[in-house]
Short mmCIF file of N, CA and C in Angstrom, two decimals:
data_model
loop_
_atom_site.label_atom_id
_atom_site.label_comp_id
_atom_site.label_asym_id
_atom_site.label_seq_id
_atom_site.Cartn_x
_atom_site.Cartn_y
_atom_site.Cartn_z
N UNK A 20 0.84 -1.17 0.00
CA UNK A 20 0.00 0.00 0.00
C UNK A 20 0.89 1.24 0.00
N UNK A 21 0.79 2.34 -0.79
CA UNK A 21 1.74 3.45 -1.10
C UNK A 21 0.71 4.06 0.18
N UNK A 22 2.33 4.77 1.08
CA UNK A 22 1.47 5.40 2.21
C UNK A 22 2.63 6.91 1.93
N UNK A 23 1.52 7.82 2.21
CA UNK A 23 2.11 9.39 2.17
C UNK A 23 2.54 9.69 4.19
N UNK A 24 3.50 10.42 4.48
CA UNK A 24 3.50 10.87 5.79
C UNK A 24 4.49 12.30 5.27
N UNK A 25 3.23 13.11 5.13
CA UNK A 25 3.52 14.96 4.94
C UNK A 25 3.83 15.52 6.48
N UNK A 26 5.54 16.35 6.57
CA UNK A 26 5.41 17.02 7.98
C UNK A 26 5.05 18.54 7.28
N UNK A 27 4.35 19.48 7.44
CA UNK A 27 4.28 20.38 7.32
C UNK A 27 3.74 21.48 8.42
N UNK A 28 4.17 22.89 7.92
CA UNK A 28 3.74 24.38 9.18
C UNK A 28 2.23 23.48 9.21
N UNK A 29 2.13 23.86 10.56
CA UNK A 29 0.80 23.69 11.04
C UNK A 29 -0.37 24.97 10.37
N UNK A 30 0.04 26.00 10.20
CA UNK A 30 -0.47 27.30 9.55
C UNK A 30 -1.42 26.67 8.37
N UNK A 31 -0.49 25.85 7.17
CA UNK A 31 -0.87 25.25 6.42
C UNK A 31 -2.60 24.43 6.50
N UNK A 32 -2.58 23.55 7.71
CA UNK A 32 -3.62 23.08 7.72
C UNK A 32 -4.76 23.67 8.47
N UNK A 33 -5.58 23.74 7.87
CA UNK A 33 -7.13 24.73 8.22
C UNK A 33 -8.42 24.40 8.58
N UNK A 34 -8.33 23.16 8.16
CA UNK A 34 -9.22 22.30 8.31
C UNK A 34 -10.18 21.76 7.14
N UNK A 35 -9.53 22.54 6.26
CA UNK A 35 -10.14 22.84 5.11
C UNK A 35 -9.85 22.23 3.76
N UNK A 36 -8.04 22.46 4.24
CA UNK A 36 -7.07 22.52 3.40
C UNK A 36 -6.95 20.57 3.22
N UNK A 37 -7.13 19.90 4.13
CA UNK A 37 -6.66 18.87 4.50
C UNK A 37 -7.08 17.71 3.74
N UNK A 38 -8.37 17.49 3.54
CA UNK A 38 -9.35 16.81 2.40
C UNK A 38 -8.87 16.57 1.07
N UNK A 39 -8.14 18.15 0.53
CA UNK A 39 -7.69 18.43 -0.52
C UNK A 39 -6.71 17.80 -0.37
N UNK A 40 -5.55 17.99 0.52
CA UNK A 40 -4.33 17.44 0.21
C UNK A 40 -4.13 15.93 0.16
N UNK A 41 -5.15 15.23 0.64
CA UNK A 41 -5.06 13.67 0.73
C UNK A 41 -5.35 13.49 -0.62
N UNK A 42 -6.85 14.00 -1.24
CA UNK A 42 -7.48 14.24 -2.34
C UNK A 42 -6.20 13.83 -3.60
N UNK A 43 -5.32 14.82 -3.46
CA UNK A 43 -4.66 15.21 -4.89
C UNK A 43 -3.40 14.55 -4.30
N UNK A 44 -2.97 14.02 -3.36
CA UNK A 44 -1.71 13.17 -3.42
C UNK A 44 -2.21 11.28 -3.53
N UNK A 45 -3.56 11.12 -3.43
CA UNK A 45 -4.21 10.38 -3.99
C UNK A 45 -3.85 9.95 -5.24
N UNK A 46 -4.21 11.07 -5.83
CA UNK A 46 -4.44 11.36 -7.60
C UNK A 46 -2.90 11.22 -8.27
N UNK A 47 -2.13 11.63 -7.55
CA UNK A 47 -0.55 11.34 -8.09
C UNK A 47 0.19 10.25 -7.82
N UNK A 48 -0.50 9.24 -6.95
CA UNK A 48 -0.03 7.61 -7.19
C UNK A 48 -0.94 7.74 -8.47
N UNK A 49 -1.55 7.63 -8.44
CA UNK A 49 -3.27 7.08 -9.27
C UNK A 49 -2.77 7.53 -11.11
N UNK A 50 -2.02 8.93 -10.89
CA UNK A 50 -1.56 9.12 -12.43
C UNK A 50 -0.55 8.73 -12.98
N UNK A 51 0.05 7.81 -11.77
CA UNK A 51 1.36 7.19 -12.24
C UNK A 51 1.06 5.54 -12.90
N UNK A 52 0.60 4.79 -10.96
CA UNK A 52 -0.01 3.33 -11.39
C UNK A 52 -1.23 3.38 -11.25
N UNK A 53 -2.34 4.13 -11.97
CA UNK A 53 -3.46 4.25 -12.23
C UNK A 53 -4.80 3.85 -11.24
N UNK A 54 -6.22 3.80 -11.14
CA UNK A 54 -6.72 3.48 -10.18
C UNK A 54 -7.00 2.73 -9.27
N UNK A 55 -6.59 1.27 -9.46
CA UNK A 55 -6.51 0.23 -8.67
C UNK A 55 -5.22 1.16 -7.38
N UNK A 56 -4.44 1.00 -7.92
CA UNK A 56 -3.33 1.62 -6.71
C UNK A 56 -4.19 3.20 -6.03
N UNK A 57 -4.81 4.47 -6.73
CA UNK A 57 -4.53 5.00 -6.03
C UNK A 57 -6.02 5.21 -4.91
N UNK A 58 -6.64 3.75 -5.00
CA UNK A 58 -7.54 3.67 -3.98
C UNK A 58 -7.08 3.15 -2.61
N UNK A 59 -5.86 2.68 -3.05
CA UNK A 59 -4.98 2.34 -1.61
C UNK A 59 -4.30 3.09 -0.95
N UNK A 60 -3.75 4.52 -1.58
CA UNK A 60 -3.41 5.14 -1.02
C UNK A 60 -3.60 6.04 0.66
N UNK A 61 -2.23 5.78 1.30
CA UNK A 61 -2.88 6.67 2.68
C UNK A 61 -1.94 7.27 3.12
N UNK A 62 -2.53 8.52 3.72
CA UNK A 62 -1.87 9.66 3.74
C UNK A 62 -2.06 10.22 5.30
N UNK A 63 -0.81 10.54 5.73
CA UNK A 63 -0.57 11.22 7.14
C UNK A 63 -0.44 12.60 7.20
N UNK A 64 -1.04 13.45 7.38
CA UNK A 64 -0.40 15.02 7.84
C UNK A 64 -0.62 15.23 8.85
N UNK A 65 1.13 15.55 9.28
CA UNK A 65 1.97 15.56 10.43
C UNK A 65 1.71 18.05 10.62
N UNK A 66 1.21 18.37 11.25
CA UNK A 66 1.35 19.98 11.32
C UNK A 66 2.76 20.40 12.28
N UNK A 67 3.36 20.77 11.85
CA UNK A 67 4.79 20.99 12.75
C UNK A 67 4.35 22.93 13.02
N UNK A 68 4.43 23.24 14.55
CA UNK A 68 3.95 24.61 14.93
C UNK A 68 5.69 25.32 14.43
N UNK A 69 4.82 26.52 14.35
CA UNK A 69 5.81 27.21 13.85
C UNK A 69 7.03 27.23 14.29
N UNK A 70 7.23 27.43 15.70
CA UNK A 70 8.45 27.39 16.31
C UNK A 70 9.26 26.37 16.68
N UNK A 71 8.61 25.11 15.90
CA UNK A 71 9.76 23.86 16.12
C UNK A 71 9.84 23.48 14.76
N UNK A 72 9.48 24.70 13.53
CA UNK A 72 10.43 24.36 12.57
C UNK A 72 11.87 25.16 11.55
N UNK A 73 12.86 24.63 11.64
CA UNK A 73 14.00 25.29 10.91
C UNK A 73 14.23 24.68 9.93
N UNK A 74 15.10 25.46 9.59
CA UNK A 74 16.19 25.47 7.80
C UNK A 74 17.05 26.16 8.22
N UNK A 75 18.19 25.42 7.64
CA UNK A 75 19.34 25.67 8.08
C UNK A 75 19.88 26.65 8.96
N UNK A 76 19.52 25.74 10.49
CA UNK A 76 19.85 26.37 11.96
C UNK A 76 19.22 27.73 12.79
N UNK A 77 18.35 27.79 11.33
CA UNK A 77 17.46 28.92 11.73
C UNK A 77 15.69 28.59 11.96
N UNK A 78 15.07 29.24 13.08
CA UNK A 78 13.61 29.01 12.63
C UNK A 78 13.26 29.57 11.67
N UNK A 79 12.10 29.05 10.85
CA UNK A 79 11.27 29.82 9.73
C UNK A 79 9.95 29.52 9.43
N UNK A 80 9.22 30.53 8.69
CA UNK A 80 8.21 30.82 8.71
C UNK A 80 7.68 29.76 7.40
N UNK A 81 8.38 29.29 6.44
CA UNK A 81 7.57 28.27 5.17
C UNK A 81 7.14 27.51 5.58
N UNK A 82 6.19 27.03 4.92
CA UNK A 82 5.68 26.30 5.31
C UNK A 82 6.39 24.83 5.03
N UNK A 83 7.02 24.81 3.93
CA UNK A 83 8.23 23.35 3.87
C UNK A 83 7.44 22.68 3.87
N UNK A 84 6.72 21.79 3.23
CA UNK A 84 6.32 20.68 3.17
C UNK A 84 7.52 19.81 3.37
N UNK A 85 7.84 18.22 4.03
CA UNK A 85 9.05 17.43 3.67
C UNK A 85 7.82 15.98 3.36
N UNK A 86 7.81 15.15 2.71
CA UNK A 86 6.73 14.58 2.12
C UNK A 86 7.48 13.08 2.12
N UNK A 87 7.49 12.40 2.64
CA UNK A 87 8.07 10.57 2.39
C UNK A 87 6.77 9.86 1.79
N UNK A 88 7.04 9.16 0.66
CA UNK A 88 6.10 8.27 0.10
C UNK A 88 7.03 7.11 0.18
N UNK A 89 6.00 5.91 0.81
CA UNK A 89 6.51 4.56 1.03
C UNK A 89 6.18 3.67 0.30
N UNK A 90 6.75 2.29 -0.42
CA UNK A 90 5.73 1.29 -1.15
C UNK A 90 6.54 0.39 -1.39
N UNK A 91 6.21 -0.47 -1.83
CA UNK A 91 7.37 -1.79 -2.30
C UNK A 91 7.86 -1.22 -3.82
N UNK A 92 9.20 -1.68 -3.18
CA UNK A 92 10.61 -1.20 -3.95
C UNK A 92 10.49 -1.90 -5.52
N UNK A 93 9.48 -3.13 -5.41
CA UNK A 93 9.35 -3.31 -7.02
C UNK A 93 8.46 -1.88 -7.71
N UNK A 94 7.47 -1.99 -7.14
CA UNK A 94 6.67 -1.06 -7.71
C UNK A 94 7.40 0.31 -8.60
N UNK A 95 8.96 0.30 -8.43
CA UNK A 95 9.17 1.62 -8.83
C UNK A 95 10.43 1.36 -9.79
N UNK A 96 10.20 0.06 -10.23
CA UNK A 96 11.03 -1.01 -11.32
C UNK A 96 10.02 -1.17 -11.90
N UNK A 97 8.67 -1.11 -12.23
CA UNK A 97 7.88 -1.92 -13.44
C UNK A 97 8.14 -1.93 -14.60
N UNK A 98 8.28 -2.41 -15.75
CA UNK A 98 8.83 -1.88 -17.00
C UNK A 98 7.50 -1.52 -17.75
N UNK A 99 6.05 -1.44 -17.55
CA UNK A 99 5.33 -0.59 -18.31
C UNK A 99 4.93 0.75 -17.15
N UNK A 100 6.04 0.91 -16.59
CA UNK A 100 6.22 2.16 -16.08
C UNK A 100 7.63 2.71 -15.85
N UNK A 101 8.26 3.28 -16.99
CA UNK A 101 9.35 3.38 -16.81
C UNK A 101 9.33 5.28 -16.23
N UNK A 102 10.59 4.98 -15.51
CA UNK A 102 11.03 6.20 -14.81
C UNK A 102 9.92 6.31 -13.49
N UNK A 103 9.30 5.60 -12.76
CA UNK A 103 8.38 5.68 -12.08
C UNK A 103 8.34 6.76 -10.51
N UNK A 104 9.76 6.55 -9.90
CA UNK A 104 10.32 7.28 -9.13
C UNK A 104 10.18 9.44 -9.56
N UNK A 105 10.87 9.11 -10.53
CA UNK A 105 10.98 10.64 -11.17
C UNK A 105 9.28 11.02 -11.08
N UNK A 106 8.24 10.10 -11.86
CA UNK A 106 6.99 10.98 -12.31
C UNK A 106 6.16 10.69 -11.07
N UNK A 107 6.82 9.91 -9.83
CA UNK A 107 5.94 9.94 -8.71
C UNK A 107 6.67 11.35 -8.03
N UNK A 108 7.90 11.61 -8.10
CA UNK A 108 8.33 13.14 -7.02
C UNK A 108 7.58 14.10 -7.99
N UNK A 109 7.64 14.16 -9.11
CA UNK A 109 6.88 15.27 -10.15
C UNK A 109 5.03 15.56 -9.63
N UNK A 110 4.95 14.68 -9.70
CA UNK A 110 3.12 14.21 -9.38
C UNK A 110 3.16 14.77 -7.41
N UNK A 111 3.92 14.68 -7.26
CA UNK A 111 3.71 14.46 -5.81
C UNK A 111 3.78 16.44 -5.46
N UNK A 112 4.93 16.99 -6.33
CA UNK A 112 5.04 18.68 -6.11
C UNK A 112 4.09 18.71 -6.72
N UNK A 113 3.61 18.45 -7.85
CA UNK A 113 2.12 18.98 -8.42
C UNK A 113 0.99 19.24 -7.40
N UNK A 114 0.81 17.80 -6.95
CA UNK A 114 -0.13 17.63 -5.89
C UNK A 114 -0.30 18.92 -5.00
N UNK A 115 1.04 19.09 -4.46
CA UNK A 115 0.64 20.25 -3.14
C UNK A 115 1.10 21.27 -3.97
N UNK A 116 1.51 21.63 -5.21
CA UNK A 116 1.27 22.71 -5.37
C UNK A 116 -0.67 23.39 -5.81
N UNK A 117 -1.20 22.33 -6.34
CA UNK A 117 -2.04 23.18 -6.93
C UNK A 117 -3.21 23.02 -6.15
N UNK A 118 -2.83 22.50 -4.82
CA UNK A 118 -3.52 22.79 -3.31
C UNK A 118 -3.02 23.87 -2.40
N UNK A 119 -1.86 24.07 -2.36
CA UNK A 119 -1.27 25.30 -1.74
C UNK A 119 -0.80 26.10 -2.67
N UNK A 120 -1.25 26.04 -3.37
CA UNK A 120 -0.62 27.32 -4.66
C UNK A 120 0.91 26.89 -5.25
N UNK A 121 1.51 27.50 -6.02
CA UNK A 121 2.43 27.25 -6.57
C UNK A 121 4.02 28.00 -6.09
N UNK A 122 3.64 28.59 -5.31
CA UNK A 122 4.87 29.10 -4.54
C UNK A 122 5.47 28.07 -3.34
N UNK A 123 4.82 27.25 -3.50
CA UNK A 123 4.91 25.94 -2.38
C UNK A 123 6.45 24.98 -3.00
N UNK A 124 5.87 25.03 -4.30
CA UNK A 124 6.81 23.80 -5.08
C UNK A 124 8.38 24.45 -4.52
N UNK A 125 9.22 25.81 -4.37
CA UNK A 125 10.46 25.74 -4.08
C UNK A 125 10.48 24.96 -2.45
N UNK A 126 10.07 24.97 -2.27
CA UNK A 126 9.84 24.74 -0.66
C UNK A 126 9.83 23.24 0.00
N UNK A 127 9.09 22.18 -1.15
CA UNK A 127 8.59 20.51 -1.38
C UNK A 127 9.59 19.71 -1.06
N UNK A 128 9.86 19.14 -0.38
CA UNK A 128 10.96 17.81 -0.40
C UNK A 128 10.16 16.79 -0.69
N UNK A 129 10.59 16.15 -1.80
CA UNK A 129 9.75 14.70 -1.55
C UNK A 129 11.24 13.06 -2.08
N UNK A 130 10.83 12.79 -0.44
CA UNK A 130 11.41 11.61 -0.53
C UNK A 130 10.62 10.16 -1.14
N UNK A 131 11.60 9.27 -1.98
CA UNK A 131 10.49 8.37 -2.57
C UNK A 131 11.68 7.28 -1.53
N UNK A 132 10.86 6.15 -0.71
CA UNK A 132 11.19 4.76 -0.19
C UNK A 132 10.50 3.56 -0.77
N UNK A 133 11.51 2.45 -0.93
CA UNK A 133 10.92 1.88 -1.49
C UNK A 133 11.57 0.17 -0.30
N UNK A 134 10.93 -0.22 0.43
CA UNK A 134 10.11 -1.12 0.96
C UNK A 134 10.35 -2.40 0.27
N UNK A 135 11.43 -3.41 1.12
CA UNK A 135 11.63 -4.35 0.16
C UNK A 135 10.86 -5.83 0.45
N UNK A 136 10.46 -6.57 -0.37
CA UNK A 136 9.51 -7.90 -0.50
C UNK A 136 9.88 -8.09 0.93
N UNK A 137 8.88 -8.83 1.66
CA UNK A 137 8.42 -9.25 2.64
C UNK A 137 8.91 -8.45 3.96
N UNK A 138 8.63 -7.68 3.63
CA UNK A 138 9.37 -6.58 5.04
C UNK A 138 7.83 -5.70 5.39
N UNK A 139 6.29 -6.00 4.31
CA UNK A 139 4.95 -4.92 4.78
C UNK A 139 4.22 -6.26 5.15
N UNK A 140 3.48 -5.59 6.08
CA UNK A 140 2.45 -7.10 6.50
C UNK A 140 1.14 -6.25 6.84
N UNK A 141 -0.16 -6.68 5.76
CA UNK A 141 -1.16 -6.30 6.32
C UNK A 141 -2.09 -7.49 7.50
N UNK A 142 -2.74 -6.62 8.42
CA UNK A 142 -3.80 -7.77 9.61
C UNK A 142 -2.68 -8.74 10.23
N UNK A 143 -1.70 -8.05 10.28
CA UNK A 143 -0.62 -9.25 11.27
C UNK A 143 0.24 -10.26 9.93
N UNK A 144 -0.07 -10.28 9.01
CA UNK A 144 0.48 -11.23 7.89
C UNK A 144 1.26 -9.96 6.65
N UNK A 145 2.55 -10.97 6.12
CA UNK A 145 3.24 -10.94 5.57
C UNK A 145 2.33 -10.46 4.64
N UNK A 146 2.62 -9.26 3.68
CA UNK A 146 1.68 -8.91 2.38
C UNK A 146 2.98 -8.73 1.22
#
């Protein structure tokens, strides 16, 4: 199961905002390995308060998204998906940009992990 865990400014989330962002990081597994996958998708947002977050040694005010997407490490080898890694970090700044606007994207870290065979177990069992 491709799982999202977003830390971002707490500012960011509104209550509003939040729906959306699961919404459209949904949609960017889903435009990569299409809808079967991106109904599995699940997504964490982590709100970090302003004052326990920095860049380089300093506090600051961006909101920084830092974004880890997890999944099995084949998944990002398929060969009728080539380059899969690249158009999942692409899909993934899309995502929060065109939920937080587009001044977001300098700001995006997105880490891709990839989760190797028999190391995820769904209901207590090996998946």
């Amino acid at each position: 199961m491709p799982h999202y865990t977003v830390h971002i400014g707490e500012e960011a989330l509104d209550g509003k905002v939040e729906a959306q962002l699961i919404a459209a990081l949904a949609d960017a597994v889903g435009s990569v390995f299409g809808e079967r996958l991106r109904a599995l998708v699940g997504v964490d947002l982590i709100g970090i308060p302003r004052h326990r977050r920095g860049i380089g040694g300093l506090p600051t005010d961006q909101v920084a998204p830092l974004i880890t997407l997890s999944m099995r490490e084949a998944a990002y080898h398929l060969p009728e998906i080539p380059d899969a890694p690249a158009r999942l970090i692409a899909a993934t700044a899309d995502a929060m940009a065109s939920v937080l606007g587009e001044d977001i994207r300098e700001q995006t870290i997105v880490s891709i992990e990839g989760v190797p065979a028999g190391r995820t177990g769904v209901a207590g069992e090996v998946a």
